[in-house]
XYZ file of C-alpha atoms in Angstrom:
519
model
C -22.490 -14.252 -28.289
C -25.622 -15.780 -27.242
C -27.761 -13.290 -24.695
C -27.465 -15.430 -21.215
C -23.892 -14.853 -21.277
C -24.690 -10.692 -21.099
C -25.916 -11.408 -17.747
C -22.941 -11.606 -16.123
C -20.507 -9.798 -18.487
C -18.357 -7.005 -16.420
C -18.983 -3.609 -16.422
C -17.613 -1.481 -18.872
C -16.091 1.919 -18.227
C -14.368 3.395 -21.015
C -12.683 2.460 -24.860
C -9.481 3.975 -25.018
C -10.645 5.261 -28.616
C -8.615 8.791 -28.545
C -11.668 10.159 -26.898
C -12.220 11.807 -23.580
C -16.097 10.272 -23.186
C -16.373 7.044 -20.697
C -18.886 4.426 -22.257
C -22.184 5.577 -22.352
C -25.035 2.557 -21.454
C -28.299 2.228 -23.336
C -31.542 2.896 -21.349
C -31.851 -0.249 -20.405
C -28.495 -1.610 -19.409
C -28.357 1.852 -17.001
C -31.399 1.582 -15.545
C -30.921 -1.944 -14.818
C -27.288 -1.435 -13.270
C -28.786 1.075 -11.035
C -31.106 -0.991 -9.833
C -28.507 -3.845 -9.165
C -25.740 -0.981 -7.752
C -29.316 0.202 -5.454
C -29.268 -3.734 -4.128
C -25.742 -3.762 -3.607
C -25.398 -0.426 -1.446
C -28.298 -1.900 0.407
C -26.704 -5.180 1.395
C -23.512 -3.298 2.683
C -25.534 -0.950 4.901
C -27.416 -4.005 6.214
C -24.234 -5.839 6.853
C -22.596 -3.100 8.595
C -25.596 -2.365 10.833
C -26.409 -5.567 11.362
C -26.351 -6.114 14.813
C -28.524 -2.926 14.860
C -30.686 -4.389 12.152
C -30.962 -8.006 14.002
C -32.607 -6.458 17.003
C -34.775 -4.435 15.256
C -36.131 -7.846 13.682
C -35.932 -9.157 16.784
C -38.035 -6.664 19.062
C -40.440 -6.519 16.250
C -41.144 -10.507 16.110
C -40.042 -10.915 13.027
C -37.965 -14.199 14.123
C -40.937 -16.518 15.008
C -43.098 -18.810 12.922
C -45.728 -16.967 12.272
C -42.881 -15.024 10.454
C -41.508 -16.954 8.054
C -44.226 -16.197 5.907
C -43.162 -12.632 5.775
C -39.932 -12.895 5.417
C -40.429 -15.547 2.569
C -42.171 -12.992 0.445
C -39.773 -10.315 1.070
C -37.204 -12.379 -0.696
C -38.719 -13.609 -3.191
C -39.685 -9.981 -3.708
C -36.063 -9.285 -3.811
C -34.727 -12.014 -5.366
C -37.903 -11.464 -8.854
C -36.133 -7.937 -8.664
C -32.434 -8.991 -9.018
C -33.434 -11.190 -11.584
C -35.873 -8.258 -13.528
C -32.512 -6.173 -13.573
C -30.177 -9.050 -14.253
C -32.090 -9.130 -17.510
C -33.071 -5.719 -18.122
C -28.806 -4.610 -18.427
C -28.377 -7.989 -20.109
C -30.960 -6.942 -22.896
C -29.006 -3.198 -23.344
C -26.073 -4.805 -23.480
C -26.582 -6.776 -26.107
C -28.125 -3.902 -28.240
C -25.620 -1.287 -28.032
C -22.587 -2.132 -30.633
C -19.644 -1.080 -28.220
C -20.145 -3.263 -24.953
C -20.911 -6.167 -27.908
C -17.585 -5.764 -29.569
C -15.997 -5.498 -25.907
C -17.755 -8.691 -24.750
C -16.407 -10.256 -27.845
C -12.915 -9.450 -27.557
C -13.082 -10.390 -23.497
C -14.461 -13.543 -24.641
C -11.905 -14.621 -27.349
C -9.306 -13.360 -24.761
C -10.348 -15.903 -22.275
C -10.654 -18.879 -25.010
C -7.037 -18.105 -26.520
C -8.019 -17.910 -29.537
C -5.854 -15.437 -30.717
C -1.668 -14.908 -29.563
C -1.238 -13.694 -25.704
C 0.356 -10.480 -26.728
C -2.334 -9.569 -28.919
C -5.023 -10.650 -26.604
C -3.673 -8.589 -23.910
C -3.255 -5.272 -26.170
C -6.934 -5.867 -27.449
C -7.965 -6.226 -24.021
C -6.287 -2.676 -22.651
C -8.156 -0.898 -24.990
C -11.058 -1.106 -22.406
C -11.103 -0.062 -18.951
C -13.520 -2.403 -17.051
C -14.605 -4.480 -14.051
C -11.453 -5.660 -12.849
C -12.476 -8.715 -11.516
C -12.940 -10.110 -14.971
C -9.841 -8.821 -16.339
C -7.658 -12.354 -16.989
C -4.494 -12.787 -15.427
C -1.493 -11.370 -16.480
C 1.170 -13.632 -14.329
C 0.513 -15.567 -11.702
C 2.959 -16.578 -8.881
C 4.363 -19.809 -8.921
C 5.952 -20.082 -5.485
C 6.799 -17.624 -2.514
C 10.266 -16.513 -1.761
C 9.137 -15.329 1.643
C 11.596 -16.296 4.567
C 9.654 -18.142 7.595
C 9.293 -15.942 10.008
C 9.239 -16.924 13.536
C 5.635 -17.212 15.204
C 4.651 -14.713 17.613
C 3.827 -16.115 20.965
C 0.577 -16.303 21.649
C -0.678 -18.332 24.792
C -4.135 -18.633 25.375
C -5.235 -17.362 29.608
C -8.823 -17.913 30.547
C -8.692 -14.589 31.829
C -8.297 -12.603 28.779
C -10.241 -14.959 26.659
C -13.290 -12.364 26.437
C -10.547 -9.563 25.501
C -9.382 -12.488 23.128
C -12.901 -13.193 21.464
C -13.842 -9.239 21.323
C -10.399 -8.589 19.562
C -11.197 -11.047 16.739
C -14.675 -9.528 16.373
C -13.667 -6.575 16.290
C -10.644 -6.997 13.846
C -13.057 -9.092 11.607
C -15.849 -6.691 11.407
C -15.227 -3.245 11.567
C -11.481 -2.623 12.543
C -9.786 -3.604 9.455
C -11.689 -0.894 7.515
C -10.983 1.518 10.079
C -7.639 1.011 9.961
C -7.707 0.344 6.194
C -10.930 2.940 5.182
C -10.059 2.707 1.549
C -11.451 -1.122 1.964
C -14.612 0.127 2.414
C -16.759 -0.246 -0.765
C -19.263 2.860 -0.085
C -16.245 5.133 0.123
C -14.824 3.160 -3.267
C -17.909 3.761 -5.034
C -17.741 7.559 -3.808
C -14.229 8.294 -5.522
C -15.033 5.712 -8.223
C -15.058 8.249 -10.760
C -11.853 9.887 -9.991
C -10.281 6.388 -10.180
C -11.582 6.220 -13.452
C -9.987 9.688 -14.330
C -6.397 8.907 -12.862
C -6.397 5.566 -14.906
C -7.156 6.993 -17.864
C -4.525 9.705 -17.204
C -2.050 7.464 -16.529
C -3.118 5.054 -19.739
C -3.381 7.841 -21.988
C -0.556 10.303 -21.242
C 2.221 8.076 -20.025
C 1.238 4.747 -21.420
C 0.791 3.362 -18.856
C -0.133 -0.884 -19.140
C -2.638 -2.122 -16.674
C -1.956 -5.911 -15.402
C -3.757 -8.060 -13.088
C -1.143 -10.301 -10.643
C -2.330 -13.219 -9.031
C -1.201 -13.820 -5.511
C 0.021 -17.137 -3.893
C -3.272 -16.961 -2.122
C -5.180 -16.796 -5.066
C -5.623 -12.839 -4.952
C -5.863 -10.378 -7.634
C -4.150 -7.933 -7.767
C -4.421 -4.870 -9.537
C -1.122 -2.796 -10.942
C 0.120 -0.480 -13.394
C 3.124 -0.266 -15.180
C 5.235 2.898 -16.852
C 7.499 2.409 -18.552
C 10.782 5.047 -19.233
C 13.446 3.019 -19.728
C 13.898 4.270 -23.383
C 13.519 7.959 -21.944
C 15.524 8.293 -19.487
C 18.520 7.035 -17.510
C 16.396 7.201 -14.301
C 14.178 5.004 -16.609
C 16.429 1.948 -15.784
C 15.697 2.342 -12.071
C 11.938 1.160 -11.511
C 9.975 2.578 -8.705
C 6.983 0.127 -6.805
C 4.821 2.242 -4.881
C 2.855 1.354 -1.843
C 0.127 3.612 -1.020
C -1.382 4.479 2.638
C -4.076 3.399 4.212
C -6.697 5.028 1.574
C -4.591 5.193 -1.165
C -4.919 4.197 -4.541
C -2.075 4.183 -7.336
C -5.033 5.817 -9.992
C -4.602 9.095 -7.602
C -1.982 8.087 -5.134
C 2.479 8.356 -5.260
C 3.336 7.166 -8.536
C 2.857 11.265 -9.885
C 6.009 11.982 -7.736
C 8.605 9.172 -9.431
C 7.010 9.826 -12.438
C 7.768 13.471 -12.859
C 11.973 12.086 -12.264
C 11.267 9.683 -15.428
C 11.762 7.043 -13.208
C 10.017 3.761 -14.646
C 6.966 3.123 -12.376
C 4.760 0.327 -10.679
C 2.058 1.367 -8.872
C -0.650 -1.453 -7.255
C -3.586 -1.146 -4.864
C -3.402 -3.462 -1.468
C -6.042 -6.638 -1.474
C -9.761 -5.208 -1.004
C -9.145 -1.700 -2.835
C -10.418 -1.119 -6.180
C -9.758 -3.568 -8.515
C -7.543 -5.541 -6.039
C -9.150 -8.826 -4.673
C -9.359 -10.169 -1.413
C -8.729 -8.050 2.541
C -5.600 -5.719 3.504
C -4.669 -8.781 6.360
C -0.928 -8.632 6.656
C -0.591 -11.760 5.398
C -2.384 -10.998 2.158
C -0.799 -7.483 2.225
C 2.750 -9.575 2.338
C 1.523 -12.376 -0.497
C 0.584 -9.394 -2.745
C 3.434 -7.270 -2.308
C 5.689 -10.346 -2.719
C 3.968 -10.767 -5.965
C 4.292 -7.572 -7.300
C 8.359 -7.626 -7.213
C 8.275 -11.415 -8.455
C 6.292 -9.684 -11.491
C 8.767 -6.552 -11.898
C 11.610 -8.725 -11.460
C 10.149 -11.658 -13.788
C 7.804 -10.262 -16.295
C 8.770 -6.170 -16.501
C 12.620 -7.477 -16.395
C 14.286 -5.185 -13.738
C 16.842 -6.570 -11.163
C 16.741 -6.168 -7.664
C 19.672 -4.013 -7.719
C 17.685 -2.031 -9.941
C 14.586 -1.179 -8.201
C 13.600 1.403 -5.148
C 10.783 0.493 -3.132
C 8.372 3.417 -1.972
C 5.895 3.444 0.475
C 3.635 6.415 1.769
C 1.571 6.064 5.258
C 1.168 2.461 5.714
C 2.461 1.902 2.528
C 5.767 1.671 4.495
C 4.716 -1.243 6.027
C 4.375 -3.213 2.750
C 7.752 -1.381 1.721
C 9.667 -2.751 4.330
C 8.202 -6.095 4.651
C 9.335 -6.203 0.616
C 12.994 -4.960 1.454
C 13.284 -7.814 3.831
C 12.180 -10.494 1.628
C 14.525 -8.558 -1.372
C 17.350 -7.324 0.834
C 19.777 -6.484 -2.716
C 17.135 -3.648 -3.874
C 18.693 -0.617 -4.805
C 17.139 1.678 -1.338
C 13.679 2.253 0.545
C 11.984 5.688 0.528
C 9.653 5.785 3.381
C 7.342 9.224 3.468
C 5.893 9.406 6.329
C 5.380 6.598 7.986
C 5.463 5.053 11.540
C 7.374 2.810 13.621
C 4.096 0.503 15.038
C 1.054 0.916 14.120
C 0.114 0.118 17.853
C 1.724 3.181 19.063
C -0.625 4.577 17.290
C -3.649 3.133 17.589
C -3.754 3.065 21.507
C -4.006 7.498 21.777
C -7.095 7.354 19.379
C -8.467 4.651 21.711
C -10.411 4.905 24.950
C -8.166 3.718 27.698
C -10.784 1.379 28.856
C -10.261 -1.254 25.835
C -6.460 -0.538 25.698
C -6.382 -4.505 26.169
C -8.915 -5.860 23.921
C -6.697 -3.049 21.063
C -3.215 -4.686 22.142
C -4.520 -8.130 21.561
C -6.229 -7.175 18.571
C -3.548 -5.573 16.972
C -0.744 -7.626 17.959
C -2.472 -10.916 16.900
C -3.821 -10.056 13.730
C -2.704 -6.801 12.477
C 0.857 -6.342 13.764
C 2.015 -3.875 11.538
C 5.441 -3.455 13.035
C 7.979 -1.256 10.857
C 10.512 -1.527 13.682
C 11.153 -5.414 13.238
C 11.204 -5.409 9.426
C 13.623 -2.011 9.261
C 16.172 -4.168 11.184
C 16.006 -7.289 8.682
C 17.306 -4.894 5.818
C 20.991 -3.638 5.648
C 20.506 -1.427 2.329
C 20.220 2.653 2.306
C 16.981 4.318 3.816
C 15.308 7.452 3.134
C 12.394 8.577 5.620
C 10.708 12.079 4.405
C 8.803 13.568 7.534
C 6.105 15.920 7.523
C 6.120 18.373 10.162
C 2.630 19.245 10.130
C 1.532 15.679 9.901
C -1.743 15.361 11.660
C -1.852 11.715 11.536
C 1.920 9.996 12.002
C 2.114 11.926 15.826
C 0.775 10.095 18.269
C 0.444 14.091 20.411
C -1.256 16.371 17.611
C 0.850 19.166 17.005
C 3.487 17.880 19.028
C 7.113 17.016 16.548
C 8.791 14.954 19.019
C 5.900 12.502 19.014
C 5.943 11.524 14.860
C 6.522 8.207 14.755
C 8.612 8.645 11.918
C 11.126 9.549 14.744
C 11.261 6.499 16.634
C 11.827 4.241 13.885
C 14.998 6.120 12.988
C 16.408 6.381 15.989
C 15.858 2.460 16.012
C 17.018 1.862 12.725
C 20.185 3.708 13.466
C 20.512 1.774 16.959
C 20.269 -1.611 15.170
C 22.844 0.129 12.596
C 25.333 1.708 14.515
C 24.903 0.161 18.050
C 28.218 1.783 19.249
C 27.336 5.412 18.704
C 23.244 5.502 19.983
C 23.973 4.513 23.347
C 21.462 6.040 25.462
C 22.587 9.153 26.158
C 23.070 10.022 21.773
C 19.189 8.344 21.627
C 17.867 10.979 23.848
C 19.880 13.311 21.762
C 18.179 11.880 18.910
C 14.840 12.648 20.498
C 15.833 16.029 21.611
C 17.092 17.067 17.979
C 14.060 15.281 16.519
C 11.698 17.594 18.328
C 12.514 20.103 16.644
C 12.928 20.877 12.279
C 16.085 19.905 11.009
C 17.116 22.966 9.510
C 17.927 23.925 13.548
C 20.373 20.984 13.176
C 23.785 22.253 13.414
C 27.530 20.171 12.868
C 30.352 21.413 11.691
C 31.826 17.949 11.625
C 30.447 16.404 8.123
C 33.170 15.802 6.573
C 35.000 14.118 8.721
C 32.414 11.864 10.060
C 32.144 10.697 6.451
C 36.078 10.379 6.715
C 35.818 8.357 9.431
C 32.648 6.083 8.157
C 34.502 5.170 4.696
C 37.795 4.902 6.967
C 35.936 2.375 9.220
C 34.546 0.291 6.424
C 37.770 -0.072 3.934
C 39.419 -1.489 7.371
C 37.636 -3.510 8.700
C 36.988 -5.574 5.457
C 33.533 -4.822 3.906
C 34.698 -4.134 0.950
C 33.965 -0.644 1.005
C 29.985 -1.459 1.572
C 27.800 -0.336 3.807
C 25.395 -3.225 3.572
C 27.203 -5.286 6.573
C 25.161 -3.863 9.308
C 25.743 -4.053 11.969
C 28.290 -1.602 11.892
C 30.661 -1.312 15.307
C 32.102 2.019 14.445
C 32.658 4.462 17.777
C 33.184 1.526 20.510
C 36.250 3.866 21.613
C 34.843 7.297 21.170
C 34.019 10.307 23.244
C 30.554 11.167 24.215
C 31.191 14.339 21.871
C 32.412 12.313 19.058
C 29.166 10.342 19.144
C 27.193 13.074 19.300
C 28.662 14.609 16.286
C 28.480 11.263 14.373
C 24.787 10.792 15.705
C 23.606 13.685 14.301
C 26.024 13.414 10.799
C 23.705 10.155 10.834
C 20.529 11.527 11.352
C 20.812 14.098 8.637
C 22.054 11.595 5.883
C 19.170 9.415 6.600
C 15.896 12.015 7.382
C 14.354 14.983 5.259
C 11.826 17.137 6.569
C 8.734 18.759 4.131
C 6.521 21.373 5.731
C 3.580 19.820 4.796
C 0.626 17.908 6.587
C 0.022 13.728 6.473
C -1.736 13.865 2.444
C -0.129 16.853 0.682
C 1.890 15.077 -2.738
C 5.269 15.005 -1.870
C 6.973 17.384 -4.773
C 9.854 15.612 -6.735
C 12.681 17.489 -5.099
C 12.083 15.626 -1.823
C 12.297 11.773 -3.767
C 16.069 11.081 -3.814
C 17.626 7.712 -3.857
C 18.642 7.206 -0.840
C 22.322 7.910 0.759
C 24.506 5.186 1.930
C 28.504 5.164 2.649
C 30.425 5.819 -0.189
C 33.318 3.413 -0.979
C 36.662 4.879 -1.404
C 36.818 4.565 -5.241
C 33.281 6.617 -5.777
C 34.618 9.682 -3.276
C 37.400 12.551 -3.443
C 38.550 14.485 -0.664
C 39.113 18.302 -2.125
């Protein structure tokens, strides 16, 4: 391979060669990366204090004629530098014998020239910049419904709240509220990405793939498979992580330990994943992710649980209403709206310019998409979680709370009226295990009753259900809180502890008559 083409060759991590060692660069190839990886973590500080930066230059003249000069040199200094390391790591790498046969293979990967199965196995031998890995399938078309369009008329009044919140939203709040976008923190944990891969590879075989989004993201995923090991194996798992999660050290550990069959991927911006965690590349990539399990792994809807920790849930949910015949949702702790959220971390005085900004352009909203899927839910709370209550310390104020008691409502409208939602709340304050009702059984009676009559079919996917028009107020408290244990399961444990593998369990839904006994 001729030597210009080693200037811009990925970098190489590891060779899966039944060692433990990651790839070890020559003198020059290291020296000149670490120049280029100095460069880089200068231009992010510089773009992230740039309107700090900019008035520095400013005050100090530096944007007048008689500076051009100036800044001329400095970057031509800078660009002669780039260019000295460009060449430098280029000139290692084509010295040293293992990034050579890696380049090679990457290169007859991209041409075709050998079969696509064998191309892809020569190419997972090597762990690498993921933006040149090629693309393992690529979406074709969306199934995503149309959604309706969320009013948004324009006041003169509010149009400085309007401009700030679309600064603000385009700068610096989509990394706060998605931190594990940020690239200094990514290079930070780099090598403990590198660590869980290779765990993952090397242990469970896992199979790295690259999905390409209808917007033309990449995305990055990783795929175990059990189905030969287990009869949990047949049930695939896709995991959505939170907010700074990554699959390499993220959820997949917890459906893995069940010998579940696993896909874990990382949200547009983090890691290897292309592109920004916008909702509507968040949606495009998690939409692509099940058109890969369900096209290229093989697994059915019916077949697959979707998982989602944090704001994971978010993607989770948005994918159960685009795929309403998946087999159940597991949703570990995670909110109702993000904006409920947001506006107690805020100062009260830009309460406006955070409404705008998070209803226009990050409207993370598990409330609307929980009520646009019919099939069973399981929401794990943590009842030390620091981050999901909007009141530290406070139980009744986990989020986590709220959207059950509004799934339920949309579920069951006849037994939350009002008075059995601020029982909800009441009983929600508190642990579970305080939780008290001697009336299981026959609330379950009376659910499976309910459906058989009233022709579903003995499903419980024909929400909503009308069950209790004629009852008591006792009768729907007893149901209400039958309802709220089948559906909830607390873990004493704050927001990031691993959630062990007794608390993932498919979740419950009505039985029919023909898959329950009565003893």
């Amino acid at each position: 391979m001729p030597f210009h083409k080693y200037l811009f060759t990925p970098r190489l991590f590891k060779e899966y060669d039944g060692t433990k060692d990651v790839y070890e660069p020559g003198t020059l190839e290291k020296y000149g990366d670490q120049l280029l990886t100095a460069l880089n973590l200068m231009w992010s500080l510089g773009y992230y204090t740039s309107p700090l930066l900019i008035t520095f230059l400013y005050r100090r003249g530096y944007f007048v004629a008689d500076s051009v000069g100036t800044l001329a040199k400095f970057g031509t200094g800078i660009g002669l530098l780039v260019a000295f390391s460009l060449c430098m790591r280029g000139l290692g790498r084509s010295m040293n014998v293992v990034y050579v046969r890696f380049a090679e293979c990457l290169e007859n990967a991209k041409r075709g020239s050998q079969d696509q199965d064998a191309a892809k196995s020569t190419i997972r031998r090597y762990d690498f910049d993921f933006r040149a890995w090629p693309v393992d399938f690529t979406v074709t078309s969306s199934v995503q419904r149309a959604q309706a369009p969320r009013n948004k008329p324009l006041w003169i009044s509010s149009l400085p709240c309007q401009i700030l919140a679309y600064l603000a939203i385009h700068t610096f709040g989509i990394r706060m509220i998605y931190p594990g976008s940020v690239q200094l923190l990514q290079s930070y944990i780099e090598p403990m990405l590198l660590q869980g891969r290779t765990k993952v590879i090397t242990q469970d075989k896992g199979r790295r793939n690259k999905v390409k989004t209808a917007d033309g993201n990449g995305i990055d995923t990783m795929f175990v498979d059990n189905r030969e090991k287990s009869a949990n194996g047949r049930t695939l798992v896709i995991c959505s992580e939170g907010n700074a999660g990554f699959y390499e050290i993220g959820i997949m550990s917890t459906p893995m330990e069940l010998q579940y069959s696993v896909l874990g991927w990382n949200h547009p911006g983090f890691a290897g994943s292309s592109g920004r965690p916008y909702p509507d590349q968040d949606q495009n990539a998690i939409d692509a992710v099940l058109q890969f399990a369900i096209t290229d792994l093989g697994f059915t809807p019916e077949n697959i649980i979707l998982y989602g920790w944090s704001i994971g849930g978010y993607s989770t949910l948005y994918a159960a209403s685009q795929y309403p015949d998946v087999k159940g949702v597991v949703l570990d702790a995670t909110f109702d709206d993000v904006l409920q959220l947001a506006l107690p971390r805020m100062p009260e005085s830009i309460s406006n310019i955070v409404k705008i900004a998070i209803r226009d352009y990050v409207n993370l909203n598990n409330t609307e998409l929980i009520s646009q899927y019919n099939g069973p839910v399981m929401l794990v709370r943590r009842l030390e979680d620091e981050i999901i209550c909007s009141d530290d310390g406070n139980l009744g104020t986990n989020r986590g709370n709220f959207l059950l008691i509004n799934m339920l409502k949309c579920r069951f409208p006849n037994i939350f009226k009002p008075e059995q939602e601020n029982l909800a709340k009441d009983v929600l304050s508190k642990p579970l295990e305080f939780l008290r009702n001697d009336s299981e059984d026959l609330c379950l009676s009376l659910l499976m009753s309910y459906l058989s009559d009233n022709g579903n079919n003995g499903t419980s996917r024909s929400y909503p259900i009308e069950i209790g028009d004629e009852y008591s107020s006792e009768q729907r408290d007893s149901m209400a809180k039958f309802l709220i244990k089948k559906h909830l399961h607390d873990f004493k444990s704050t927001h990031c502890t691993p959630l062990p593998r007794e608390f993932f369990q498919q979740p419950w839904e009505i039985p029919s008559d023909t898959d329950f006994v009565f003893t």
